[in-house]
Amino acid sequence: AQSVTQLDSQVPVFEEAPVELRCNYSSSVSVYLFWYVQYPNQGLQLLLKYLSGSTLVKGINGFEAEFNKSQTSFHLRKPSVHISDTAEYFCAVTRRVGNTGNQFYFGTGTSLTVIP
Amino acid sequence: KAGVTQTPRYLIKTRGQQVTLSCSPISGHRSVSWYQQTPGQGLQFLFEYFSETQRNKGNFPGRFSGRQFSNSRSEMNVSTLELGDSALYLCASSLYLGTSTEAFFGQGTRLTVV
């Protein structure tokens, strides 16, 4: 079975400071990895995804993430945050093998608050 | 291109009633998944439909059911509502079946059971 752990439930950070949101996963098979963002009263929007290839993935809004297979991590980073980045962030995985569907396993989310 | 449309956006129901939620995927997308989001349990997978067939199912009781129509629109139904069914229900559509495809989420239906 797959599980996703987001190590920080809440992350406050000052505007223009860097931020890292941590995500670790466990799986007995290879996985695809995703980060989604959710603004208040909205659905989920894809920030970035890792399928294969380069372990450094760049996404929208200046976010990037690095896949580390040995540490089973997929941490999300942004060098300089903006007030508009205040939102809930979800890390998710799907299996690469043996799954014919699109079932996502989500972490519990990290609430990022950008302080002016 | 229109996104994923979920209706209604908000719903208030009484315990014991049943409810039907609707999801219209992005045009051309054939896979529709449903998720329940609650503060305590987070995002949990309900089921996925592709070409009118349920392909995957999460760990929810039989009170939760769904279907998909030939135009890929999907509905989910919850019977005999319980207070614990209060949640944001999210629908996601994907182009086809396969774990590398991006899932596009709707804004959700906020169900409150009183």
mmCIF file with all atom_site columns, N, CA and C in Angstrom, chain A residues 32 34 36 38 41-46 49 51 88 90 94-97 99-108, chain B residues 9-10 31 33 35 37 43 45 48 56-57 88 90 94 96-108 110:
data_model
loop_
_atom_site.group_PDB
_atom_site.id
_atom_site.type_symbol
_atom_site.label_atom_id
_atom_site.label_alt_id
_atom_site.label_comp_id
_atom_site.label_asym_id
_atom_site.label_entity_id
_atom_site.label_seq_id
_atom_site.pdbx_PDB_ins_code
_atom_site.Cartn_x
_atom_site.Cartn_y
_atom_site.Cartn_z
_atom_site.occupancy
_atom_site.B_iso_or_equiv
_atom_site.pdbx_formal_charge
_atom_site.auth_seq_id
_atom_site.auth_comp_id
_atom_site.auth_asym_id
_atom_site.auth_atom_id
_atom_site.pdbx_PDB_model_num
ATOM 1   N N  . TYR A 1 32  ? 4.477   7.610  -9.232  1.00 0.00 ? 32  TYR A N  1
ATOM 2   C CA . TYR A 1 32  ? 4.505   8.955  -9.780  1.00 0.00 ? 32  TYR A CA 1
ATOM 3   C C  . TYR A 1 32  ? 4.185   9.900  -8.630  1.00 0.00 ? 32  TYR A C  1
ATOM 4   N N  . PHE A 1 34  ? 3.247   13.969 -7.169  1.00 0.00 ? 34  PHE A N  1
ATOM 5   C CA . PHE A 1 34  ? 2.568   15.206 -7.527  1.00 0.00 ? 34  PHE A CA 1
ATOM 6   C C  . PHE A 1 34  ? 2.510   16.150 -6.324  1.00 0.00 ? 34  PHE A C  1
ATOM 7   N N  . TYR A 1 36  ? -0.139  19.339 -5.342  1.00 0.00 ? 36  TYR A N  1
ATOM 8   C CA . TYR A 1 36  ? -1.326  20.120 -5.674  1.00 0.00 ? 36  TYR A CA 1
ATOM 9   C C  . TYR A 1 36  ? -1.464  21.254 -4.656  1.00 0.00 ? 36  TYR A C  1
ATOM 10  N N  . GLN A 1 38  ? -4.402  24.029 -2.989  1.00 0.00 ? 38  GLN A N  1
ATOM 11  C CA . GLN A 1 38  ? -5.832  24.296 -2.829  1.00 0.00 ? 38  GLN A CA 1
ATOM 12  C C  . GLN A 1 38  ? -6.015  25.640 -2.144  1.00 0.00 ? 38  GLN A C  1
ATOM 13  N N  . ASN A 1 41  ? -11.989 27.386 -0.492  1.00 0.00 ? 41  ASN A N  1
ATOM 14  C CA . ASN A 1 41  ? -13.235 27.130 -1.221  1.00 0.00 ? 41  ASN A CA 1
ATOM 15  C C  . ASN A 1 41  ? -13.006 26.812 -2.701  1.00 0.00 ? 41  ASN A C  1
ATOM 16  N N  . GLN A 1 42  ? -11.866 26.222 -2.988  1.00 0.00 ? 42  GLN A N  1
ATOM 17  C CA . GLN A 1 42  ? -11.552 25.848 -4.359  1.00 0.00 ? 42  GLN A CA 1
ATOM 18  C C  . GLN A 1 42  ? -11.179 24.373 -4.434  1.00 0.00 ? 42  GLN A C  1
ATOM 19  N N  . GLY A 1 43  ? -11.091 23.866 -5.656  1.00 0.00 ? 43  GLY A N  1
ATOM 20  C CA . GLY A 1 43  ? -10.598 22.514 -5.851  1.00 0.00 ? 43  GLY A CA 1
ATOM 21  C C  . GLY A 1 43  ? -9.083  22.501 -5.835  1.00 0.00 ? 43  GLY A C  1
ATOM 22  N N  . LEU A 1 44  ? -8.506  21.427 -6.309  1.00 0.00 ? 44  LEU A N  1
ATOM 23  C CA . LEU A 1 44  ? -7.054  21.263 -6.321  1.00 0.00 ? 44  LEU A CA 1
ATOM 24  C C  . LEU A 1 44  ? -6.490  21.661 -7.676  1.00 0.00 ? 44  LEU A C  1
ATOM 25  N N  . GLN A 1 45  ? -5.352  22.340 -7.630  1.00 0.00 ? 45  GLN A N  1
ATOM 26  C CA . GLN A 1 45  ? -4.668  22.728 -8.862  1.00 0.00 ? 45  GLN A CA 1
ATOM 27  C C  . GLN A 1 45  ? -3.286  22.107 -8.867  1.00 0.00 ? 45  GLN A C  1
ATOM 28  N N  . LEU A 1 46  ? -2.914  21.507 -9.983  1.00 0.00 ? 46  LEU A N  1
ATOM 29  C CA . LEU A 1 46  ? -1.613  20.862 -10.072 1.00 0.00 ? 46  LEU A CA 1
ATOM 30  C C  . LEU A 1 46  ? -0.495  21.901 -10.113 1.00 0.00 ? 46  LEU A C  1
ATOM 31  N N  . LYS A 1 49  ? 4.643   17.756 -11.272 1.00 0.00 ? 49  LYS A N  1
ATOM 32  C CA . LYS A 1 49  ? 4.601   16.305 -11.165 1.00 0.00 ? 49  LYS A CA 1
ATOM 33  C C  . LYS A 1 49  ? 5.934   15.720 -11.594 1.00 0.00 ? 49  LYS A C  1
ATOM 34  N N  . LEU A 1 51  ? 7.325   12.226 -13.178 1.00 0.00 ? 51  LEU A N  1
ATOM 35  C CA . LEU A 1 51  ? 6.985   10.944 -13.797 1.00 0.00 ? 51  LEU A CA 1
ATOM 36  C C  . LEU A 1 51  ? 8.248   10.119 -14.017 1.00 0.00 ? 51  LEU A C  1
ATOM 37  N N  . GLU A 1 88  ? -3.353  25.761 0.958   1.00 0.00 ? 88  GLU A N  1
ATOM 38  C CA . GLU A 1 88  ? -3.082  24.404 1.444   1.00 0.00 ? 88  GLU A CA 1
ATOM 39  C C  . GLU A 1 88  ? -2.386  23.637 0.324   1.00 0.00 ? 88  GLU A C  1
ATOM 40  N N  . PHE A 1 90  ? -0.836  19.922 -1.047  1.00 0.00 ? 90  PHE A N  1
ATOM 41  C CA . PHE A 1 90  ? -0.973  18.485 -0.892  1.00 0.00 ? 90  PHE A CA 1
ATOM 42  C C  . PHE A 1 90  ? 0.039   17.755 -1.768  1.00 0.00 ? 90  PHE A C  1
ATOM 43  N N  . THR A 1 94  ? 0.762   8.181  -7.113  1.00 0.00 ? 94  THR A N  1
ATOM 44  C CA . THR A 1 94  ? 0.021   7.093  -7.729  1.00 0.00 ? 94  THR A CA 1
ATOM 45  C C  . THR A 1 94  ? 1.026   6.026  -8.090  1.00 0.00 ? 94  THR A C  1
ATOM 46  N N  . ARG A 1 95  ? 0.567   4.808  -8.206  1.00 0.00 ? 95  ARG A N  1
ATOM 47  C CA . ARG A 1 95  ? 1.474   3.714  -8.518  1.00 0.00 ? 95  ARG A CA 1
ATOM 48  C C  . ARG A 1 95  ? 1.849   3.719  -9.992  1.00 0.00 ? 95  ARG A C  1
ATOM 49  N N  . ARG A 1 96  ? 3.088   3.299  -10.271 1.00 0.00 ? 96  ARG A N  1
ATOM 50  C CA . ARG A 1 96  ? 3.538   3.221  -11.660 1.00 0.00 ? 96  ARG A CA 1
ATOM 51  C C  . ARG A 1 96  ? 3.228   1.870  -12.284 1.00 0.00 ? 96  ARG A C  1
ATOM 52  N N  . VAL A 1 97  ? 3.079   0.866  -11.469 1.00 0.00 ? 97  VAL A N  1
ATOM 53  C CA . VAL A 1 97  ? 2.919   -0.483 -11.994 1.00 0.00 ? 97  VAL A CA 1
ATOM 54  C C  . VAL A 1 97  ? 1.685   -1.113 -11.382 1.00 0.00 ? 97  VAL A C  1
ATOM 55  N N  . ASN A 1 99  ? -1.445  -0.639 -11.788 1.00 0.00 ? 99  ASN A N  1
ATOM 56  C CA . ASN A 1 99  ? -2.650  0.134  -11.509 1.00 0.00 ? 99  ASN A CA 1
ATOM 57  C C  . ASN A 1 99  ? -3.190  0.676  -12.822 1.00 0.00 ? 99  ASN A C  1
ATOM 58  N N  . THR A 1 100 ? -4.330  0.281  -13.159 1.00 0.00 ? 100 THR A N  1
ATOM 59  C CA . THR A 1 100 ? -4.896  0.763  -14.418 1.00 0.00 ? 100 THR A CA 1
ATOM 60  C C  . THR A 1 100 ? -5.706  2.029  -14.234 1.00 0.00 ? 100 THR A C  1
ATOM 61  N N  . GLY A 1 101 ? -5.708  2.562  -13.068 1.00 0.00 ? 101 GLY A N  1
ATOM 62  C CA . GLY A 1 101 ? -6.518  3.736  -12.813 1.00 0.00 ? 101 GLY A CA 1
ATOM 63  C C  . GLY A 1 101 ? -5.704  4.924  -12.390 1.00 0.00 ? 101 GLY A C  1
ATOM 64  N N  . ASN A 1 102 ? -6.418  5.960  -11.976 1.00 0.00 ? 102 ASN A N  1
ATOM 65  C CA . ASN A 1 102 ? -5.792  7.221  -11.588 1.00 0.00 ? 102 ASN A CA 1
ATOM 66  C C  . ASN A 1 102 ? -5.958  7.503  -10.104 1.00 0.00 ? 102 ASN A C  1
ATOM 67  N N  . GLN A 1 103 ? -5.969  6.474  -9.273  1.00 0.00 ? 103 GLN A N  1
ATOM 68  C CA . GLN A 1 103 ? -6.186  6.682  -7.856  1.00 0.00 ? 103 GLN A CA 1
ATOM 69  C C  . GLN A 1 103 ? -4.988  7.369  -7.228  1.00 0.00 ? 103 GLN A C  1
ATOM 70  N N  . PHE A 1 104 ? -5.244  8.534  -6.620  1.00 0.00 ? 104 PHE A N  1
ATOM 71  C CA . PHE A 1 104 ? -4.220  9.287  -5.933  1.00 0.00 ? 104 PHE A CA 1
ATOM 72  C C  . PHE A 1 104 ? -4.288  8.996  -4.437  1.00 0.00 ? 104 PHE A C  1
ATOM 73  N N  . TYR A 1 105 ? -3.123  8.909  -3.820  1.00 0.00 ? 105 TYR A N  1
ATOM 74  C CA . TYR A 1 105 ? -3.015  8.828  -2.366  1.00 0.00 ? 105 TYR A CA 1
ATOM 75  C C  . TYR A 1 105 ? -2.432  10.154 -1.915  1.00 0.00 ? 105 TYR A C  1
ATOM 76  N N  . PHE A 1 106 ? -3.184  10.874 -1.098  1.00 0.00 ? 106 PHE A N  1
ATOM 77  C CA . PHE A 1 106 ? -2.802  12.218 -0.691  1.00 0.00 ? 106 PHE A CA 1
ATOM 78  C C  . PHE A 1 106 ? -2.225  12.252 0.725   1.00 0.00 ? 106 PHE A C  1
ATOM 79  N N  . GLY A 1 107 ? -1.317  13.194 0.943   1.00 0.00 ? 107 GLY A N  1
ATOM 80  C CA . GLY A 1 107 ? -0.894  13.506 2.296   1.00 0.00 ? 107 GLY A CA 1
ATOM 81  C C  . GLY A 1 107 ? -1.980  14.332 2.977   1.00 0.00 ? 107 GLY A C  1
ATOM 82  N N  . THR A 1 108 ? -1.757  14.645 4.234   1.00 0.00 ? 108 THR A N  1
ATOM 83  C CA . THR A 1 108 ? -2.767  15.358 5.018   1.00 0.00 ? 108 THR A CA 1
ATOM 84  C C  . THR A 1 108 ? -2.737  16.863 4.788   1.00 0.00 ? 108 THR A C  1
ATOM 85  N N  . ARG B 2 9   ? -22.798 23.559 -5.837  1.00 0.00 ? 9   ARG B N  1
ATOM 86  C CA . ARG B 2 9   ? -21.605 23.922 -5.070  1.00 0.00 ? 9   ARG B CA 1
ATOM 87  C C  . ARG B 2 9   ? -21.815 23.699 -3.584  1.00 0.00 ? 9   ARG B C  1
ATOM 88  N N  . TYR B 2 10  ? -23.031 23.958 -3.124  1.00 0.00 ? 10  TYR B N  1
ATOM 89  C CA . TYR B 2 10  ? -23.344 23.794 -1.710  1.00 0.00 ? 10  TYR B CA 1
ATOM 90  C C  . TYR B 2 10  ? -24.673 23.063 -1.571  1.00 0.00 ? 10  TYR B C  1
ATOM 91  N N  . SER B 2 31  ? -12.079 9.701  -17.983 1.00 0.00 ? 31  SER B N  1
ATOM 92  C CA . SER B 2 31  ? -11.936 9.142  -16.644 1.00 0.00 ? 31  SER B CA 1
ATOM 93  C C  . SER B 2 31  ? -12.400 10.165 -15.618 1.00 0.00 ? 31  SER B C  1
ATOM 94  N N  . SER B 2 33  ? -12.945 10.616 -11.378 1.00 0.00 ? 33  SER B N  1
ATOM 95  C CA . SER B 2 33  ? -12.739 10.083 -10.025 1.00 0.00 ? 33  SER B CA 1
ATOM 96  C C  . SER B 2 33  ? -13.426 10.979 -9.011  1.00 0.00 ? 33  SER B C  1
ATOM 97  N N  . TYR B 2 35  ? -13.493 12.112 -4.793  1.00 0.00 ? 35  TYR B N  1
ATOM 98  C CA . TYR B 2 35  ? -12.764 12.131 -3.523  1.00 0.00 ? 35  TYR B CA 1
ATOM 99  C C  . TYR B 2 35  ? -13.607 12.832 -2.471  1.00 0.00 ? 35  TYR B C  1
ATOM 100 N N  . GLN B 2 37  ? -13.229 14.989 1.021   1.00 0.00 ? 37  GLN B N  1
ATOM 101 C CA . GLN B 2 37  ? -12.255 15.742 1.806   1.00 0.00 ? 37  GLN B CA 1
ATOM 102 C C  . GLN B 2 37  ? -12.880 16.212 3.112   1.00 0.00 ? 37  GLN B C  1
ATOM 103 N N  . LEU B 2 43  ? -8.035  13.860 2.234   1.00 0.00 ? 43  LEU B N  1
ATOM 104 C CA . LEU B 2 43  ? -8.588  13.478 0.937   1.00 0.00 ? 43  LEU B CA 1
ATOM 105 C C  . LEU B 2 43  ? -8.588  11.971 0.799   1.00 0.00 ? 43  LEU B C  1
ATOM 106 N N  . PHE B 2 45  ? -10.029 8.633  -1.522  1.00 0.00 ? 45  PHE B N  1
ATOM 107 C CA . PHE B 2 45  ? -10.542 8.179  -2.813  1.00 0.00 ? 45  PHE B CA 1
ATOM 108 C C  . PHE B 2 45  ? -11.841 7.404  -2.622  1.00 0.00 ? 45  PHE B C  1
ATOM 109 N N  . GLU B 2 48  ? -13.532 5.484  -9.156  1.00 0.00 ? 48  GLU B N  1
ATOM 110 C CA . GLU B 2 48  ? -13.170 6.015  -10.466 1.00 0.00 ? 48  GLU B CA 1
ATOM 111 C C  . GLU B 2 48  ? -13.975 5.297  -11.533 1.00 0.00 ? 48  GLU B C  1
ATOM 112 N N  . ASN B 2 56  ? -12.016 1.491  -10.194 1.00 0.00 ? 56  ASN B N  1
ATOM 113 C CA . ASN B 2 56  ? -11.383 1.422  -8.885  1.00 0.00 ? 56  ASN B CA 1
ATOM 114 C C  . ASN B 2 56  ? -12.376 1.862  -7.837  1.00 0.00 ? 56  ASN B C  1
ATOM 115 N N  . LYS B 2 57  ? -12.226 1.323  -6.652  1.00 0.00 ? 57  LYS B N  1
ATOM 116 C CA . LYS B 2 57  ? -13.137 1.695  -5.571  1.00 0.00 ? 57  LYS B CA 1
ATOM 117 C C  . LYS B 2 57  ? -12.352 1.825  -4.282  1.00 0.00 ? 57  LYS B C  1
ATOM 118 N N  . LEU B 2 88  ? -16.352 18.048 1.793   1.00 0.00 ? 88  LEU B N  1
ATOM 119 C CA . LEU B 2 88  ? -16.215 18.595 0.452   1.00 0.00 ? 88  LEU B CA 1
ATOM 120 C C  . LEU B 2 88  ? -15.982 17.410 -0.475  1.00 0.00 ? 88  LEU B C  1
ATOM 121 N N  . LEU B 2 90  ? -14.951 16.182 -4.068  1.00 0.00 ? 90  LEU B N  1
ATOM 122 C CA . LEU B 2 90  ? -14.221 16.656 -5.234  1.00 0.00 ? 90  LEU B CA 1
ATOM 123 C C  . LEU B 2 90  ? -14.268 15.623 -6.348  1.00 0.00 ? 90  LEU B C  1
ATOM 124 N N  . SER B 2 94  ? -9.648  12.984 -15.993 1.00 0.00 ? 94  SER B N  1
ATOM 125 C CA . SER B 2 94  ? -8.394  12.717 -16.683 1.00 0.00 ? 94  SER B CA 1
ATOM 126 C C  . SER B 2 94  ? -8.698  12.295 -18.103 1.00 0.00 ? 94  SER B C  1
ATOM 127 N N  . TYR B 2 96  ? -7.437  9.874  -19.996 1.00 0.00 ? 96  TYR B N  1
ATOM 128 C CA . TYR B 2 96  ? -7.656  8.443  -20.135 1.00 0.00 ? 96  TYR B CA 1
ATOM 129 C C  . TYR B 2 96  ? -7.155  7.739  -18.895 1.00 0.00 ? 96  TYR B C  1
ATOM 130 N N  . LEU B 2 97  ? -7.294  6.455  -18.873 1.00 0.00 ? 97  LEU B N  1
ATOM 131 C CA . LEU B 2 97  ? -6.913  5.658  -17.720 1.00 0.00 ? 97  LEU B CA 1
ATOM 132 C C  . LEU B 2 97  ? -5.405  5.467  -17.727 1.00 0.00 ? 97  LEU B C  1
ATOM 133 N N  . GLY B 2 98  ? -4.784  5.768  -16.623 1.00 0.00 ? 98  GLY B N  1
ATOM 134 C CA . GLY B 2 98  ? -3.341  5.613  -16.593 1.00 0.00 ? 98  GLY B CA 1
ATOM 135 C C  . GLY B 2 98  ? -2.754  6.533  -15.555 1.00 0.00 ? 98  GLY B C  1
ATOM 136 N N  . THR B 2 99  ? -1.826  6.092  -14.799 1.00 0.00 ? 99  THR B N  1
ATOM 137 C CA . THR B 2 99  ? -1.393  6.836  -13.629 1.00 0.00 ? 99  THR B CA 1
ATOM 138 C C  . THR B 2 99  ? -0.472  7.996  -13.945 1.00 0.00 ? 99  THR B C  1
ATOM 139 N N  . SER B 2 100 ? -0.069  8.172  -15.182 1.00 0.00 ? 100 SER B N  1
ATOM 140 C CA . SER B 2 100 ? 0.782   9.314  -15.479 1.00 0.00 ? 100 SER B CA 1
ATOM 141 C C  . SER B 2 100 ? -0.016  10.507 -15.976 1.00 0.00 ? 100 SER B C  1
ATOM 142 N N  . THR B 2 101 ? -1.301  10.328 -16.109 1.00 0.00 ? 101 THR B N  1
ATOM 143 C CA . THR B 2 101 ? -2.091  11.437 -16.635 1.00 0.00 ? 101 THR B CA 1
ATOM 144 C C  . THR B 2 101 ? -2.450  12.413 -15.522 1.00 0.00 ? 101 THR B C  1
ATOM 145 N N  . GLU B 2 102 ? -2.476  13.669 -15.891 1.00 0.00 ? 102 GLU B N  1
ATOM 146 C CA . GLU B 2 102 ? -2.793  14.699 -14.922 1.00 0.00 ? 102 GLU B CA 1
ATOM 147 C C  . GLU B 2 102 ? -4.281  14.664 -14.623 1.00 0.00 ? 102 GLU B C  1
ATOM 148 N N  . ALA B 2 103 ? -4.629  14.823 -13.371 1.00 0.00 ? 103 ALA B N  1
ATOM 149 C CA . ALA B 2 103 ? -6.018  14.897 -12.967 1.00 0.00 ? 103 ALA B CA 1
ATOM 150 C C  . ALA B 2 103 ? -6.387  16.351 -12.730 1.00 0.00 ? 103 ALA B C  1
ATOM 151 N N  . PHE B 2 104 ? -7.502  16.772 -13.313 1.00 0.00 ? 104 PHE B N  1
ATOM 152 C CA . PHE B 2 104 ? -8.007  18.126 -13.156 1.00 0.00 ? 104 PHE B CA 1
ATOM 153 C C  . PHE B 2 104 ? -9.207  18.078 -12.211 1.00 0.00 ? 104 PHE B C  1
ATOM 154 N N  . PHE B 2 105 ? -9.134  18.889 -11.180 1.00 0.00 ? 105 PHE B N  1
ATOM 155 C CA . PHE B 2 105 ? -10.173 18.857 -10.153 1.00 0.00 ? 105 PHE B CA 1
ATOM 156 C C  . PHE B 2 105 ? -11.192 19.973 -10.331 1.00 0.00 ? 105 PHE B C  1
ATOM 157 N N  . GLY B 2 106 ? -12.421 19.658 -9.980  1.00 0.00 ? 106 GLY B N  1
ATOM 158 C CA . GLY B 2 106 ? -13.456 20.675 -9.917  1.00 0.00 ? 106 GLY B CA 1
ATOM 159 C C  . GLY B 2 106 ? -13.376 21.420 -8.596  1.00 0.00 ? 106 GLY B C  1
ATOM 160 N N  . GLN B 2 107 ? -14.274 22.399 -8.420  1.00 0.00 ? 107 GLN B N  1
ATOM 161 C CA . GLN B 2 107 ? -14.270 23.207 -7.201  1.00 0.00 ? 107 GLN B CA 1
ATOM 162 C C  . GLN B 2 107 ? -14.937 22.495 -6.037  1.00 0.00 ? 107 GLN B C  1
ATOM 163 N N  . GLY B 2 108 ? -15.611 21.412 -6.328  1.00 0.00 ? 108 GLY B N  1
ATOM 164 C CA . GLY B 2 108 ? -16.182 20.621 -5.258  1.00 0.00 ? 108 GLY B CA 1
ATOM 165 C C  . GLY B 2 108 ? -17.621 20.978 -4.916  1.00 0.00 ? 108 GLY B C  1
ATOM 166 N N  . ARG B 2 110 ? -19.849 21.211 -1.485  1.00 0.00 ? 110 ARG B N  1
ATOM 167 C CA . ARG B 2 110 ? -19.782 21.207 -0.013  1.00 0.00 ? 110 ARG B CA 1
ATOM 168 C C  . ARG B 2 110 ? -21.100 20.669 0.507   1.00 0.00 ? 110 ARG B C  1
#
